[in-house]
Amino acid sequence: MTLYLNLAELLGDRIEQGLYRPGDRLPSVRALSQEHGVSLSTVQQAYRHLEDQGLATPRPKSGYFVPASRQVPALPEISRTAQRPVEVSQWDQVLEQVSSAPDERTIQLGRGRPDISVPTLKPLLRSLSRLSRRQDLSGLTYGSIYGDRSLREQVSRLLLDSGCQIAADEIIITTGCHEALSAAIRAICEPGDIVAVDSPSFHGVMQALKGFGMKALELPTDPLTGISLEALELALEQWPIKAIQLTPTCNNPLGYIMPEANKRALLTLAQRYDVAIIEDDVYGDLAYRYPRPPTIKSFDEDGRVLLCSSFSKTLAPGLRIGWIAPGRYRDRVLHMKYMGTGSTAQLPQMALAEFIAGGHYEPHLRRMRAQYQRSRDLMIEWISRYFPASVKISQPQGSFMIWVELPEGFDSHRLNRELRAHGVQIATGSIFSASGKFRNCLRMNYAAKPTATVEQAVRTVGELAAQLLAEQAG
Amino acid sequence: MTLYLNLAELLGDRIEQGLYRPGDRLPSVRALSQEHGVSLSTVQQAYRHLEDQGLATPRPKSGYFVPASRQVPALPEISRTAQRPVEVSQWDQVLEQVSSAPDERTIQLGRGRPDISVPTLKPLLRSLSRLSRRQDLSGLTYGSIYGDRSLREQVSRLLLDSGCQIAADEIIITTGCHEALSAAIRAICEPGDIVAVDSPSFHGVMQALKGFGMKALELPTDPLTGISLEALELALEQWPIKAIQLTPTCNNPLGYIMPEANKRALLTLAQRYDVAIIEDDVYGDLAYRYPRPPTIKSFDEDGRVLLCSSFSKTLAPGLRIGWIAPGRYRDRVLHMKYMGTGSTAQLPQMALAEFIAGGHYEPHLRRMRAQYQRSRDLMIEWISRYFPASVKISQPQGSFMIWVELPEGFDSHRLNRELRAHGVQIATGSIFSASGKFRNCLRMNYAAKPTATVEQAVRTVGELAAQLLAEQAG
Ligand SMILES: Cc1ncc(COP(=O)(O)O)c(C=O)c1O
Ligand SMILES: Cc1ncc(COP(=O)(O)O)c(C=O)c1O
């Protein structure tokens, strides 16, 4: 073990044994360096490690402290869901959400943007810049409908981390995860067909179901373990379900990671009732635990799982590069992809392939995982501090979003409207439901650097929520 | 008028009056310079202008000649079309076509790629390269679902050239023209609905109709003037047609420009029967005549025309940036776009906006129009020379594709298969039909610089076609 890990372990033990107590100032870097005969930078590394584990908190100019113990709000309720397949609504609210461009005057806590202002992305920018000027102009012409060969090979390699052995030939590059999901749905379902979904669930999928005339069956979903398998089995008995669509790893918006046993059990159910699984893994690589959890796809034996993902959350959404490993549905998916957009842009594919092949993907992920985990802790602290005591929140195990539940009857649309005057925006809960549930909920993003401005924005949301609740009661 | 245009006109008149005859050598640059008291470069400019008009041909080291008069092959037949709406087939052949990546060993005469190796595109590459490295990283994040504001403003400005006054707000940026067409179709039609199309017709639209479960009604189409208005009217009487989809300006694959009177008459019919028009203008700016012809959209009064286009043919297809001016169908189109791909990549949008705002679009177009027109003449010459005498060809008025018809019973699939051994590829005619017609036809691209290698490839196609025809007869 390296020096700094030794030291971190020692300090961690002392904290956990209560030698240093919540709120205490920890020994200074200089003091520890002298005490243990190690360099200042080794101590600093040790503190950073403790910070990643949530055992130490830096305060500017005054050193490290043991985080204050605090009351963490309770978990949201298990979603009660519509008892039958419904046609999807809520397009107006989604539209409001996605029509906003990045905007300096508004703190957009509502959108699913990752932090892209980090130095570990620099090599990607350099590749983009250099490839743009390449003599053979290969970035400017139509590529193959399957996508760039070199990128497909890199994606195939990355997939090993989630337990998948999928050859480059079995991967199709898409215009973001959106297109992967949309092509998957259309490849399997006809208008009128029923798709079972987790609930709350990503609005992009909801709107695709709506647009293609399919029905969503929202299943009760546990905020720690995901889709209820009992409810799923009952539903499979009762309805002619064509596909199950879910985001089992670092769920959006609930942030849970479905346990491996549940993933396997879900696959077994899908086999028994012969339905396809559309697995969205767009946040999977951002799980705070390492190694990252396996996908359902990694257990798939007969090609019934269509794995959809992209670089939008791990790297940069503006590139619009995603992929699908469509299993046995490859030909249909390809057809849907062709008629939707033709081939995918070449230049970003080439740059991404270079970035990954150059070994830049893993270090970037490592950094983002640690950053997002720290920010999650801060976000939880802020919500505990600034929101009404009745608030319930999710416990995100990855990615950069938190789900906030307020008491029945609370109106997050009204909240969002009133936040406008304060230059703050959140995602209202009902866009995550086919049938407009979760109006009392909201989703906030903690990807951006946790500055005082962001803290102030969260505070504004909390205080305004309290005010609306009080009005409601009064 | 400038000096060189004066001189060009004078020479052009003499040629047309027969003073210089086909095959004659024209006066030397030096002689004309002395005769008219103008500079050598003015004479050279005049000759280049004549060349663009097809009135003079340069021969290396021996000056300019009047083009030899030659037997130009006849026009293709007016398409006989299926008499009723059909479900679309032919996906296998389209797939074969679009799965090919750019490949140095094959001369791909079949794909719709423009020439991107020209210096007038350099500023676009510079913008891409510079914007990739911009500090604010705005190229890497999600943009608005409508597209980048600055690009929408530039597109709005460009649309003035085709007679359209369309505000930036009425334009949605898409992932290529593919997405524009696909969103337009889904915005208007339900599965089972009938769409009237020109015939032959772009395979992307055919495949979208297939994928969404709609039916195509192929209308007889004149190789010089486009869709037969009589046939359209009869069809509108007889069938519950939802939309008319066509490429009236520089048609793919036939290359005609529908006369303005026909465009107006078609719109009147659409109004009378209350159907939408999906107008594909992806090649419109590449009309050889200047100013370019107006779109049907430019006559639209009640928002029933959905104008679809992109920069794929005028600038660079690999960017995957297109747009749609959806008229009264804006909200539905936006929904379809959202569920298909979410927002469109930012970086290429920003680079394109800079390129157009910087005044680089028009000079580039001017150059491409002239180059493609010259190449068309050469292509016609090569086909006349190398193909069997029974060949019929289109007379492209813009863009960079020619349609070649061989006698009934000729099999272009077999031709394409046998061409593989020669490293040449063409587009088979049947992918341009919903019902597999035009098997005796093929499409060739003349965008690439007309080198000896390209000439040899065309010759190979012609000679192999002759051979297959002979076998067929024997
Ligand atoms: C669960 C989930 N899937 C897919 C997407 C879309 O990803 P992309 O931007 O790659 O299309 C998002 C982003 O909002 C998401 O949250
Ligand atoms: C008539 C027509 N429309 C649309 C397209 C597709 O254009 P884009 O590459 O912008 O999607 C093509 C290209 O093949 C075409 O020929």
PDB file of N, CA and C and ligand atoms in Angstrom, chain A residues 142 341, chain B residues 112 175-179 181 202 247 252 280 282-283 310 312-313 317 320 401 443, ligand 2:
ATOM      1  N   TYR A 142     -19.834  11.394 -45.368  1.00  0.00           N
ATOM      2  CA  TYR A 142     -20.710  10.359 -44.816  1.00  0.00           C
ATOM      3  C   TYR A 142     -19.868   9.176 -44.384  1.00  0.00           C
ATOM      4  N   THR A 341     -31.951   9.228 -39.007  1.00  0.00           N
ATOM      5  CA  THR A 341     -30.893  10.242 -39.196  1.00  0.00           C
ATOM      6  C   THR A 341     -29.857   9.873 -40.241  1.00  0.00           C
TER       7      THR A 341
ATOM      8  N   GLY B 112     -24.157   9.459 -52.461  1.00  0.00           N
ATOM      9  CA  GLY B 112     -24.481  10.867 -52.727  1.00  0.00           C
ATOM     10  C   GLY B 112     -23.523  11.850 -52.080  1.00  0.00           C
ATOM     11  N   THR B 175     -30.650  16.810 -37.388  1.00  0.00           N
ATOM     12  CA  THR B 175     -29.495  15.976 -37.690  1.00  0.00           C
ATOM     13  C   THR B 175     -29.573  15.560 -39.158  1.00  0.00           C
ATOM     14  N   GLY B 176     -29.131  16.454 -40.017  1.00  0.00           N
ATOM     15  CA  GLY B 176     -29.211  16.197 -41.454  1.00  0.00           C
ATOM     16  C   GLY B 176     -30.630  16.350 -41.979  1.00  0.00           C
ATOM     17  N   CYS B 177     -30.745  16.278 -43.299  1.00  0.00           N
ATOM     18  CA  CYS B 177     -32.055  16.351 -43.942  1.00  0.00           C
ATOM     19  C   CYS B 177     -32.855  15.081 -43.640  1.00  0.00           C
ATOM     20  N   HIS B 178     -32.138  13.981 -43.437  1.00  0.00           N
ATOM     21  CA  HIS B 178     -32.774  12.731 -43.028  1.00  0.00           C
ATOM     22  C   HIS B 178     -33.741  12.950 -41.866  1.00  0.00           C
ATOM     23  N   GLU B 179     -33.216  13.573 -40.808  1.00  0.00           N
ATOM     24  CA  GLU B 179     -34.061  13.761 -39.639  1.00  0.00           C
ATOM     25  C   GLU B 179     -35.203  14.719 -39.936  1.00  0.00           C
ATOM     26  N   LEU B 181     -36.771  15.100 -42.783  1.00  0.00           N
ATOM     27  CA  LEU B 181     -37.787  14.357 -43.540  1.00  0.00           C
ATOM     28  C   LEU B 181     -38.530  13.376 -42.640  1.00  0.00           C
ATOM     29  N   PHE B 202     -35.984   9.534 -53.567  1.00  0.00           N
ATOM     30  CA  PHE B 202     -34.900   9.313 -52.599  1.00  0.00           C
ATOM     31  C   PHE B 202     -35.207   8.150 -51.650  1.00  0.00           C
ATOM     32  N   THR B 247     -38.919  16.112 -54.278  1.00  0.00           N
ATOM     33  CA  THR B 247     -37.692  16.902 -54.380  1.00  0.00           C
ATOM     34  C   THR B 247     -37.769  17.644 -55.703  1.00  0.00           C
ATOM     35  N   ASN B 252     -33.291  14.310 -56.936  1.00  0.00           N
ATOM     36  CA  ASN B 252     -32.501  13.099 -56.813  1.00  0.00           C
ATOM     37  C   ASN B 252     -33.449  11.943 -57.056  1.00  0.00           C
ATOM     38  N   ASP B 280     -38.373  18.537 -50.248  1.00  0.00           N
ATOM     39  CA  ASP B 280     -36.950  18.298 -49.983  1.00  0.00           C
ATOM     40  C   ASP B 280     -36.151  19.203 -50.915  1.00  0.00           C
ATOM     41  N   VAL B 282     -32.709  19.708 -50.616  1.00  0.00           N
ATOM     42  CA  VAL B 282     -31.328  19.505 -50.200  1.00  0.00           C
ATOM     43  C   VAL B 282     -30.306  19.836 -51.300  1.00  0.00           C
ATOM     44  N   TYR B 283     -30.750  19.776 -52.561  1.00  0.00           N
ATOM     45  CA  TYR B 283     -29.845  20.129 -53.668  1.00  0.00           C
ATOM     46  C   TYR B 283     -30.182  21.485 -54.296  1.00  0.00           C
ATOM     47  N   SER B 310     -30.511  20.594 -45.831  1.00  0.00           N
ATOM     48  CA  SER B 310     -29.312  20.401 -45.010  1.00  0.00           C
ATOM     49  C   SER B 310     -28.101  20.972 -45.728  1.00  0.00           C
ATOM     50  N   SER B 312     -25.576  18.996 -46.238  1.00  0.00           N
ATOM     51  CA  SER B 312     -24.853  17.778 -46.600  1.00  0.00           C
ATOM     52  C   SER B 312     -24.378  17.778 -48.044  1.00  0.00           C
ATOM     53  N   LYS B 313     -25.137  18.408 -48.926  1.00  0.00           N
ATOM     54  CA  LYS B 313     -24.767  18.369 -50.341  1.00  0.00           C
ATOM     55  C   LYS B 313     -24.024  19.636 -50.742  1.00  0.00           C
ATOM     56  N   PRO B 317     -21.386  16.472 -45.721  1.00  0.00           N
ATOM     57  CA  PRO B 317     -22.380  15.579 -45.138  1.00  0.00           C
ATOM     58  C   PRO B 317     -22.017  15.072 -43.747  1.00  0.00           C
ATOM     59  N   ARG B 320     -23.638  16.415 -40.459  1.00  0.00           N
ATOM     60  CA  ARG B 320     -25.013  16.007 -40.097  1.00  0.00           C
ATOM     61  C   ARG B 320     -25.833  17.189 -39.575  1.00  0.00           C
ATOM     62  N   MET B 401     -25.577  14.227 -59.867  1.00  0.00           N
ATOM     63  CA  MET B 401     -25.943  12.846 -60.085  1.00  0.00           C
ATOM     64  C   MET B 401     -26.656  12.668 -61.404  1.00  0.00           C
ATOM     65  N   ARG B 443     -27.817   4.900 -60.876  1.00  0.00           N
ATOM     66  CA  ARG B 443     -27.465   6.302 -60.668  1.00  0.00           C
ATOM     67  C   ARG B 443     -25.971   6.402 -60.450  1.00  0.00           C
TER      68      ARG B 443
HETATM   69  C1  LIG C   2     -33.010  13.921 -51.870  1.00  0.00           C
HETATM   70  C2  LIG C   2     -32.236  13.734 -50.620  1.00  0.00           C
HETATM   71  N1  LIG C   2     -32.749  14.152 -49.451  1.00  0.00           N
HETATM   72  C3  LIG C   2     -32.105  14.003 -48.290  1.00  0.00           C
HETATM   73  C4  LIG C   2     -30.859  13.410 -48.235  1.00  0.00           C
HETATM   74  C5  LIG C   2     -30.218  13.214 -46.916  1.00  0.00           C
HETATM   75  O1  LIG C   2     -29.493  14.312 -46.533  1.00  0.00           O
HETATM   76  P1  LIG C   2     -28.674  14.359 -45.169  1.00  0.00           P
HETATM   77  O2  LIG C   2     -27.367  13.698 -45.428  1.00  0.00           O
HETATM   78  O3  LIG C   2     -28.555  15.797 -44.867  1.00  0.00           O
HETATM   79  O4  LIG C   2     -29.450  13.630 -44.129  1.00  0.00           O
HETATM   80  C6  LIG C   2     -30.265  12.974 -49.415  1.00  0.00           C
HETATM   81  C7  LIG C   2     -28.925  12.367 -49.366  1.00  0.00           C
HETATM   82  O5  LIG C   2     -28.669  11.277 -49.731  1.00  0.00           O
HETATM   83  C8  LIG C   2     -30.968  13.128 -50.625  1.00  0.00           C
HETATM   84  O6  LIG C   2     -30.459  12.691 -51.773  1.00  0.00           O
END
